[in-house]
Amino acid sequence: MKRIFLCILACLMLTGCEAFTFSVDELLTAPSISDDQEALKQALYDNVGHSVTLAYPQSGDYRSTFVIADLDGDDNDEALVFYTASSATASATGENVRVAVFDRDDSDDWHAMYEIAGGGSSVDTAIVTAYGDATDIVIGYGTSVHDESVVSIYRYENGILRSTYDGWYTEMISADIDLCGRDEIVLFKKSGTAVSVGVIKSSDGLSYVTAERMLTSSVSAISNYVCGILYGETGALFIDLTDEDGYLLTEVVYLVGDTLVCLSAVYSELLWITERTGGYLSMDYDNDGIVEIPTLGLFSGYSAGSGAEYMVNWLSYSEEERLFTAESSSYYSLSDSYLFKLPSRWTNFVSVIRDSDTGEITFVEYDRTADSLSEMTKLLSIISVSTRNAQTYLDDGYTLIADTESTAYLYKKLASDDEPLLLTQDEISDNLYIID
C-alpha cells in the first residue's frame, strides 16, 4: 500500500500542477453523509437503539433512507426515516419496514415524533406532493408477492402520520397525465395477462378522485409509459405493452372529468395499427409536447425478413378525424440512438442502405429499373462514431451534425449540388434527433 501511494504521489508531483492539493485523509476516507443525515441517524439510534438496518427506496426521486421535506405545510422541514429491525427474530418473521417521522426543536436538533409499521418488507419508492397547506406522502412497499407492491398515502398532521389511502400496484409513477399542472399518482396493476390503470388525483390535498380502467390488451409485460399531449390541450398517458408473442402495442388513457377513458375501447383499430417489434417505444421525439407512436413499414426495395430496412412512421391523434395518422416518417437506429426524419420531398423517392460493419446509413434515390440498391444514385451518408474518432471522419470530408459527450453524428454528401433530392446542411441538421 505504501509503495502504491508513493507512486501516485510521484506522478502527481511530475505534473507540475501547483494548484492541485490533497491530503492523505481525502485519499483514504470514504465520503460521509450530510450533517443532517448523520444527525438523523443518531436520533434514530437514540430512539430505537442500534439494532436496525436502514432501508433505501429502490426507485423514484428519493433514494435516501432519509426523506427531508416539509411534510405538514408549516414551511419547516420534517424527515421520514425508513428502517427495519436487525434482530434475528425480526429477520426470521419478515417484519415490515418501519417509517419514523422526525422534527426539529428550537435548537435545531431532531426528535422522533411518530412511528408506524409500513405495508411491506422494503421501500419501493417514496413521493412527496405539496398542496400549499397540505402534503401527500406516498410510499410504495415491496412485498414477497411477485409483481405486487403495496401503496399507502399518508397525511402528517399534529404529529401523527395518518393513512388516507391503501392499495396495491405492479408499477407506480407520479405524472401530470391531464396537464393540469399537478402530478397524479398512477398505478399499473397486472394480474396474469390483464392490466389495469388507476389514477389518484387531488387538486387541494383534501379531496381525492380515484379512477381505474382495464386495458383492452392481453399482455405479458408493461414495457414503457410516457405522458404528453394527445391533441389540443388534452393530455394522456401512452402505455407500451408487450403481448404474449413478443410484439409491442400501445394503449392510450386520459381523464375526462372523473372518468378514465381507454382510447382502444373507443377506437378499436388502435391496437392492431400500433403493433410492432420490440424496442420502438412511444415518445415525444421532437419535443413539441405531442407523443408519437412508432409503427414500421419497409423502405422501397426491401421485403420482410432478415436484412430488411424498416422505415418508422410516427402516428399522432387527429381530434377532427378521430383516428391516428402518420405525421412523419424516419430512419431510426436503435443501436446508435438517433433518428433521421425524412423530408416530405423524399416520400416514395428515397431508400436506404446500411453498412452492417460500421452502421453507416446511405440514402439513395430509389430507381425501380436498377438491378440493386447499390447501383442507385447515392445522396448522402450518416454515421455515428465515438467522439475520439470523429476527427478521422472530418478529415475524410464528413461534416459534424451534432454530438454528445461520447458520440458524434456526422454526414457526407455523395451527390452533386444540382441533385434535386440532395438536402441542405440546415435540412440535415434540423431532421436529425438524438434519442436519450
Coordinates of C-alpha atoms in Angstrom, one line a residue:
M1 CA 0.0 0.0 0.0
K2 CA 2.8 2.4 0.9
R3 CA 4.6 1.7 -2.4
I4 CA 1.4 2.4 -4.4
F5 CA 0.8 5.6 -2.5
L6 CA 4.4 6.8 -3.2
C7 CA 4.0 6.1 -6.9
I8 CA 0.8 8.1 -7.0
L9 CA 2.5 11.0 -5.2
A10 CA 5.5 10.9 -7.5
C11 CA 3.2 11.0 -10.6
L12 CA 1.3 14.0 -9.3
M13 CA 4.4 15.9 -8.5
L14 CA 5.7 15.4 -12.0
T15 CA 2.6 17.1 -13.5
G16 CA 3.7 20.4 -12.2
C17 CA 0.2 21.5 -11.3
E18 CA 0.8 23.7 -8.3
A19 CA -2.9 24.4 -7.7
F20 CA -3.6 20.7 -7.1
T21 CA -3.8 19.9 -3.4
F22 CA -4.8 16.9 -1.5
S23 CA -4.4 15.1 1.9
V24 CA -3.9 11.6 2.9
D25 CA -7.3 11.7 4.7
E26 CA -9.0 12.7 1.5
L27 CA -7.5 9.8 -0.3
L28 CA -8.2 7.2 2.3
T29 CA -11.5 8.3 3.8
A30 CA -14.8 7.4 2.1
P31 CA -17.3 10.3 1.6
S32 CA -19.5 10.9 4.6
I33 CA -23.3 11.5 4.6
S34 CA -24.5 15.0 5.2
D35 CA -24.7 16.6 8.7
D36 CA -28.5 16.4 8.6
Q37 CA -28.5 12.7 7.7
E38 CA -25.8 12.0 10.3
A39 CA -27.9 13.8 13.0
L40 CA -31.0 11.9 11.9
K41 CA -29.2 8.6 12.1
Q42 CA -28.0 9.3 15.6
A43 CA -31.6 10.5 16.6
L44 CA -32.9 7.2 15.2
Y45 CA -30.4 5.2 17.3
D46 CA -31.2 7.3 20.4
N47 CA -34.9 6.5 19.8
V48 CA -34.9 2.8 18.9
G49 CA -31.3 1.6 19.6
H50 CA -28.6 0.5 17.2
S51 CA -30.1 -2.9 16.2
V52 CA -31.7 -1.5 13.0
T53 CA -30.9 -1.7 9.3
L54 CA -31.6 1.5 7.2
A55 CA -33.9 0.9 4.2
Y56 CA -33.5 2.7 0.9
P57 CA -36.2 3.4 -1.7
Q58 CA -35.3 1.4 -4.9
S59 CA -36.8 3.9 -7.4
G60 CA -38.2 7.5 -7.7
D61 CA -36.7 10.8 -6.9
Y62 CA -35.9 10.0 -3.2
R63 CA -33.2 7.3 -3.0
S64 CA -32.1 8.1 0.6
T65 CA -33.2 6.4 3.7
F66 CA -33.8 9.9 5.0
V67 CA -36.5 12.0 3.2
I68 CA -36.2 15.6 4.3
A69 CA -39.2 17.8 3.2
D70 CA -42.0 20.0 4.6
L71 CA -44.4 17.2 5.4
D72 CA -47.1 19.3 7.1
G73 CA -47.1 22.5 5.3
D74 CA -45.7 24.6 8.1
D75 CA -42.7 25.9 6.0
N76 CA -40.3 23.9 8.1
D77 CA -38.7 20.6 7.1
E78 CA -39.5 17.3 8.8
A79 CA -37.9 14.0 8.0
L80 CA -39.1 10.4 7.2
V81 CA -36.7 7.7 8.1
F82 CA -37.0 4.1 6.8
Y83 CA -35.6 1.2 8.7
T84 CA -36.0 -2.5 9.6
A85 CA -35.1 -4.3 12.9
S86 CA -31.8 -6.2 12.7
S87 CA -32.7 -8.8 15.3
A88 CA -32.7 -12.4 14.3
T89 CA -36.4 -12.7 15.3
A90 CA -37.4 -9.8 13.0
S91 CA -35.5 -11.2 10.1
A92 CA -36.9 -14.6 10.5
T93 CA -40.5 -13.3 10.6
G94 CA -40.0 -11.0 7.7
E95 CA -41.0 -7.9 9.7
N96 CA -42.2 -4.9 7.7
V97 CA -40.1 -1.8 7.2
R98 CA -40.9 0.9 9.7
V99 CA -41.4 4.6 9.0
A100 CA -40.5 7.2 11.6
V101 CA -41.2 10.9 11.5
F102 CA -38.6 13.3 13.0
D103 CA -39.0 17.1 13.6
R104 CA -36.6 19.7 14.7
D105 CA -36.8 21.6 18.0
D106 CA -35.8 25.2 18.7
S107 CA -32.2 24.1 19.0
D108 CA -32.4 22.5 15.5
D109 CA -32.0 19.0 17.0
W110 CA -34.0 16.1 15.5
H111 CA -36.6 14.4 17.7
A112 CA -38.8 11.4 16.9
M113 CA -42.5 12.4 16.6
Y114 CA -44.3 9.3 15.3
E115 CA -43.7 5.8 14.0
I116 CA -45.6 3.2 12.1
A117 CA -45.1 -0.2 10.5
G118 CA -45.2 0.1 6.7
G119 CA -47.0 -2.1 4.3
G120 CA -44.1 -4.3 3.1
S121 CA -40.7 -5.6 3.9
S122 CA -38.9 -3.0 1.7
V123 CA -39.4 0.5 0.3
D124 CA -40.0 0.6 -3.4
T125 CA -40.5 4.3 -3.9
A126 CA -41.3 7.5 -2.0
I127 CA -43.2 10.5 -3.4
V128 CA -43.9 13.8 -1.6
T129 CA -46.5 16.1 -3.2
A130 CA -47.4 19.5 -1.7
Y131 CA -50.7 21.3 -2.0
G132 CA -50.0 24.6 -0.2
D133 CA -51.0 23.9 3.4
A134 CA -51.2 20.1 2.9
T135 CA -48.8 17.4 1.7
D136 CA -49.3 13.9 0.5
I137 CA -46.7 11.4 1.4
V138 CA -46.9 8.4 -1.0
I139 CA -44.9 5.3 -0.1
G140 CA -44.7 2.1 -2.2
Y141 CA -43.7 -1.0 -0.3
G142 CA -42.1 -4.1 -1.8
T143 CA -43.7 -7.5 -0.8
S144 CA -42.9 -11.1 -1.2
V145 CA -45.7 -11.5 -3.8
H146 CA -44.3 -11.4 -7.3
D147 CA -45.3 -8.3 -9.3
E148 CA -47.3 -6.9 -6.4
S149 CA -46.4 -3.9 -4.2
V150 CA -48.4 -2.0 -1.6
V151 CA -49.0 1.7 -1.7
S152 CA -50.1 3.9 1.2
I153 CA -50.8 7.7 1.0
Y154 CA -50.2 9.4 4.3
R155 CA -51.0 12.8 5.7
Y156 CA -48.8 14.2 8.5
E157 CA -50.8 16.4 10.9
N158 CA -50.5 17.4 14.5
G159 CA -47.5 15.0 15.0
I160 CA -49.5 12.0 13.6
L161 CA -48.9 10.1 10.4
R162 CA -52.3 9.1 9.2
S163 CA -53.1 6.8 6.2
T164 CA -55.6 8.2 3.7
Y165 CA -55.4 5.6 1.0
D166 CA -54.2 2.0 0.8
G167 CA -53.9 -0.2 -2.3
W168 CA -51.6 -2.4 -4.4
Y169 CA -49.8 -2.0 -7.7
T170 CA -47.3 -3.6 -10.1
E171 CA -45.7 -0.3 -11.1
M172 CA -46.4 3.2 -9.8
I173 CA -45.5 6.6 -11.2
S174 CA -46.2 10.3 -10.3
A175 CA -47.1 12.1 -13.5
D176 CA -49.3 15.0 -14.7
I177 CA -51.3 13.0 -17.2
D178 CA -54.1 15.6 -17.7
L179 CA -51.7 18.6 -18.0
C180 CA -53.4 20.3 -15.1
G181 CA -50.0 21.4 -13.6
R182 CA -50.0 19.0 -10.8
D183 CA -48.9 15.4 -10.7
E184 CA -51.4 12.5 -10.2
I185 CA -50.5 9.1 -8.8
V186 CA -50.8 6.4 -11.5
L187 CA -51.0 2.8 -10.5
F188 CA -50.4 0.0 -13.0
K189 CA -51.9 -3.4 -11.9
K190 CA -51.0 -6.6 -13.7
S191 CA -52.8 -9.8 -12.9
G192 CA -52.0 -12.7 -15.2
T193 CA -52.2 -11.2 -18.7
A194 CA -54.7 -8.4 -17.7
V195 CA -53.5 -4.9 -17.0
S196 CA -55.5 -2.0 -15.4
V197 CA -54.5 1.6 -14.9
G198 CA -55.6 3.6 -11.9
V199 CA -55.3 7.3 -11.2
I200 CA -55.4 9.0 -7.8
K201 CA -56.0 12.8 -8.3
S202 CA -56.2 15.6 -5.8
S203 CA -56.3 19.3 -6.6
D204 CA -56.3 20.6 -3.0
G205 CA -54.9 17.7 -1.0
L206 CA -58.2 17.3 0.9
S207 CA -60.5 15.5 -1.6
Y208 CA -59.5 12.7 -3.9
V209 CA -60.7 11.4 -7.2
T210 CA -59.9 7.8 -7.9
A211 CA -60.4 6.3 -11.4
E212 CA -59.5 2.9 -12.7
R213 CA -59.8 1.3 -16.1
M214 CA -59.0 -2.2 -17.5
L215 CA -56.9 -2.1 -20.7
T216 CA -58.1 -3.9 -23.8
S217 CA -54.9 -5.8 -24.4
S218 CA -53.8 -9.2 -23.2
V219 CA -50.1 -8.7 -22.4
S220 CA -47.0 -10.3 -20.8
A221 CA -45.3 -7.1 -19.7
I222 CA -45.6 -3.3 -19.2
S223 CA -42.7 -2.0 -21.3
N224 CA -42.9 1.8 -21.3
Y225 CA -45.1 4.7 -20.4
V226 CA -44.9 8.4 -21.3
C227 CA -47.2 11.4 -20.7
G228 CA -47.9 14.1 -23.2
I229 CA -50.4 15.8 -25.4
L230 CA -52.9 13.6 -27.2
Y231 CA -54.5 16.6 -29.1
G232 CA -55.1 20.3 -28.4
E233 CA -54.9 20.7 -24.6
T234 CA -55.8 17.1 -23.8
G235 CA -53.1 15.2 -22.0
A236 CA -52.8 11.4 -22.0
L237 CA -50.8 8.5 -20.8
F238 CA -49.3 6.4 -23.6
I239 CA -48.6 2.8 -22.4
D240 CA -46.4 0.4 -24.5
L241 CA -47.2 -3.2 -23.7
T242 CA -45.5 -6.4 -24.8
D243 CA -48.0 -9.1 -25.9
E244 CA -47.6 -12.8 -25.5
D245 CA -45.9 -13.1 -28.9
G246 CA -43.3 -10.5 -28.0
Y247 CA -44.7 -7.6 -30.1
L248 CA -45.3 -4.1 -28.8
L249 CA -48.6 -2.3 -28.9
T250 CA -49.7 1.0 -27.4
E251 CA -52.7 1.8 -25.2
V252 CA -53.7 5.4 -24.6
V253 CA -55.7 6.6 -21.5
Y254 CA -56.8 10.0 -20.5
L255 CA -59.1 11.7 -18.0
V256 CA -62.5 13.2 -18.9
G257 CA -63.7 14.8 -15.7
D258 CA -63.5 12.0 -13.1
T259 CA -63.6 9.2 -15.7
L260 CA -60.5 7.5 -17.1
V261 CA -61.1 6.8 -20.8
C262 CA -59.2 4.0 -22.6
L263 CA -58.9 5.0 -26.3
S264 CA -58.7 1.5 -27.7
A265 CA -62.2 0.8 -26.3
V266 CA -63.4 3.8 -28.4
Y267 CA -61.0 3.5 -31.3
S268 CA -60.8 -0.3 -31.8
E269 CA -58.1 -0.1 -34.6
L270 CA -55.6 1.4 -32.3
L271 CA -54.2 -1.9 -31.1
W272 CA -53.5 -3.6 -34.4
I273 CA -52.2 -0.5 -36.2
T274 CA -49.6 0.1 -33.4
E275 CA -48.3 -3.5 -33.3
R276 CA -44.5 -3.6 -34.0
T277 CA -41.4 -5.4 -33.0
G278 CA -39.7 -4.6 -29.7
G279 CA -37.5 -1.6 -29.0
Y280 CA -39.6 1.0 -30.8
L281 CA -41.2 3.0 -27.9
S282 CA -43.7 5.8 -27.9
M283 CA -42.1 9.2 -27.3
D284 CA -42.1 12.9 -28.0
Y285 CA -39.1 12.6 -30.2
D286 CA -39.2 16.2 -31.5
N287 CA -40.0 17.8 -28.1
D288 CA -43.2 19.5 -29.3
G289 CA -45.3 18.1 -26.4
I290 CA -47.2 15.7 -28.6
V291 CA -46.4 12.0 -28.0
E292 CA -45.9 10.0 -31.2
I293 CA -46.4 6.2 -31.6
P294 CA -43.9 4.4 -33.9
T295 CA -45.1 1.9 -36.5
L296 CA -43.0 0.1 -39.0
G297 CA -43.0 0.0 -42.8
L298 CA -40.4 -1.3 -45.3
F299 CA -38.2 1.1 -47.2
S300 CA -38.6 0.7 -51.0
G301 CA -36.6 -2.2 -52.5
Y302 CA -36.9 -4.4 -49.4
S303 CA -39.2 -7.3 -48.4
A304 CA -39.9 -8.5 -44.9
G305 CA -37.3 -10.8 -43.4
S306 CA -33.6 -10.9 -42.5
G307 CA -31.7 -7.9 -43.7
A308 CA -34.8 -5.7 -44.3
E309 CA -34.6 -2.0 -43.5
Y310 CA -37.6 -0.5 -41.9
M311 CA -39.0 3.0 -42.1
V312 CA -40.5 4.2 -38.8
N313 CA -43.8 6.1 -39.3
W314 CA -44.8 8.2 -36.3
L315 CA -48.5 8.3 -35.5
S316 CA -50.3 11.1 -33.8
Y317 CA -54.0 11.5 -33.0
S318 CA -56.3 13.8 -35.0
E319 CA -59.2 15.1 -32.9
E320 CA -61.1 16.2 -36.1
E321 CA -60.7 12.8 -37.9
R322 CA -60.8 10.8 -34.6
L323 CA -58.0 8.5 -35.7
F324 CA -54.3 8.1 -35.7
T325 CA -52.4 9.2 -38.8
A326 CA -48.7 9.3 -39.7
E327 CA -47.4 12.8 -39.1
S328 CA -43.8 11.9 -40.2
S329 CA -41.5 9.1 -41.3
S330 CA -37.9 8.5 -40.4
Y331 CA -35.0 6.2 -40.3
Y332 CA -34.5 5.1 -36.7
S333 CA -31.3 3.5 -35.5
L334 CA -32.0 1.8 -32.1
S335 CA -28.4 0.8 -31.7
D336 CA -27.0 4.3 -32.4
S337 CA -29.7 6.2 -30.6
Y338 CA -30.8 8.6 -33.3
L339 CA -33.5 9.1 -35.9
F340 CA -33.4 11.0 -39.1
K341 CA -36.8 12.4 -40.1
L342 CA -37.4 12.1 -43.9
P343 CA -38.3 15.3 -45.6
S344 CA -41.6 15.3 -47.4
R345 CA -40.0 15.6 -50.8
W346 CA -38.2 12.3 -50.2
T347 CA -41.5 10.4 -49.8
N348 CA -41.6 7.4 -52.2
F349 CA -38.4 8.6 -53.8
V350 CA -35.6 7.5 -51.4
S351 CA -34.5 4.3 -49.9
V352 CA -31.6 3.4 -47.6
I353 CA -28.5 1.1 -47.5
R354 CA -27.0 0.2 -44.1
D355 CA -23.3 -0.9 -43.7
S356 CA -23.5 -3.8 -41.3
D357 CA -19.9 -3.3 -40.2
T358 CA -19.9 0.4 -39.4
G359 CA -23.7 1.1 -39.0
E360 CA -23.3 3.9 -41.6
I361 CA -26.6 4.7 -43.4
T362 CA -26.6 5.8 -47.1
F363 CA -29.7 7.3 -48.6
V364 CA -30.2 6.6 -52.3
E365 CA -32.6 7.8 -54.9
Y366 CA -34.9 4.8 -55.5
D367 CA -34.9 3.6 -59.1
R368 CA -37.2 0.7 -60.0
T369 CA -35.1 0.0 -63.1
A370 CA -31.9 -0.6 -61.2
D371 CA -30.8 -4.2 -60.6
S372 CA -29.9 -3.4 -56.9
L373 CA -29.9 -0.7 -54.3
S374 CA -26.1 -0.4 -54.6
E375 CA -26.5 0.8 -58.3
M376 CA -28.8 3.6 -57.4
T377 CA -27.7 7.3 -57.1
K378 CA -26.3 7.9 -53.6
L379 CA -27.4 11.1 -51.9
L380 CA -25.7 11.3 -48.5
S381 CA -24.4 9.1 -45.7
I382 CA -24.9 9.5 -41.9
I383 CA -22.8 7.7 -39.3
S384 CA -22.4 7.9 -35.5
V385 CA -18.9 7.3 -34.1
S386 CA -17.1 7.8 -30.8
T387 CA -16.1 11.4 -30.3
R388 CA -12.5 10.4 -30.0
N389 CA -12.6 9.0 -33.6
A390 CA -14.6 11.9 -35.1
Q391 CA -11.6 13.8 -36.5
T392 CA -10.7 10.9 -38.8
Y393 CA -14.1 11.2 -40.5
L394 CA -13.8 15.0 -40.6
D395 CA -10.5 14.7 -42.4
D396 CA -12.3 12.4 -44.9
G397 CA -14.9 15.0 -45.9
Y398 CA -17.6 14.4 -43.3
T399 CA -19.4 17.2 -41.5
L400 CA -20.5 17.2 -37.9
I401 CA -24.3 17.4 -37.4
A402 CA -24.4 17.0 -33.6
D403 CA -22.6 15.4 -30.7
T404 CA -22.9 14.3 -27.2
E405 CA -20.2 13.7 -24.6
S406 CA -19.4 10.3 -26.1
T407 CA -20.9 10.2 -29.6
A408 CA -20.5 12.3 -32.7
Y409 CA -23.1 12.3 -35.6
L410 CA -21.7 13.1 -39.0
Y411 CA -22.8 13.2 -42.6
K412 CA -21.2 13.2 -46.0
K413 CA -22.8 14.4 -49.3
L414 CA -22.4 11.9 -52.0
A415 CA -24.3 13.6 -54.9
S416 CA -23.6 16.8 -56.9
D417 CA -25.0 20.1 -55.7
D418 CA -27.5 20.2 -58.5
E419 CA -29.2 16.9 -57.5
P420 CA -32.8 17.9 -56.6
L421 CA -33.1 15.4 -53.8
L422 CA -29.9 16.4 -52.1
L423 CA -30.5 18.1 -48.7
T424 CA -29.0 21.4 -47.5
Q425 CA -26.9 21.4 -44.3
D426 CA -29.8 23.0 -42.4
E427 CA -32.2 20.4 -43.6
I428 CA -29.8 17.6 -42.4
S429 CA -29.3 19.3 -39.0
D430 CA -33.0 20.0 -38.4
N431 CA -34.1 16.5 -39.2
L432 CA -31.6 14.6 -37.0
Y433 CA -32.8 13.8 -33.5
I434 CA -30.7 12.2 -30.8
I435 CA -32.7 9.8 -28.6
D436 CA -31.8 9.7 -24.9

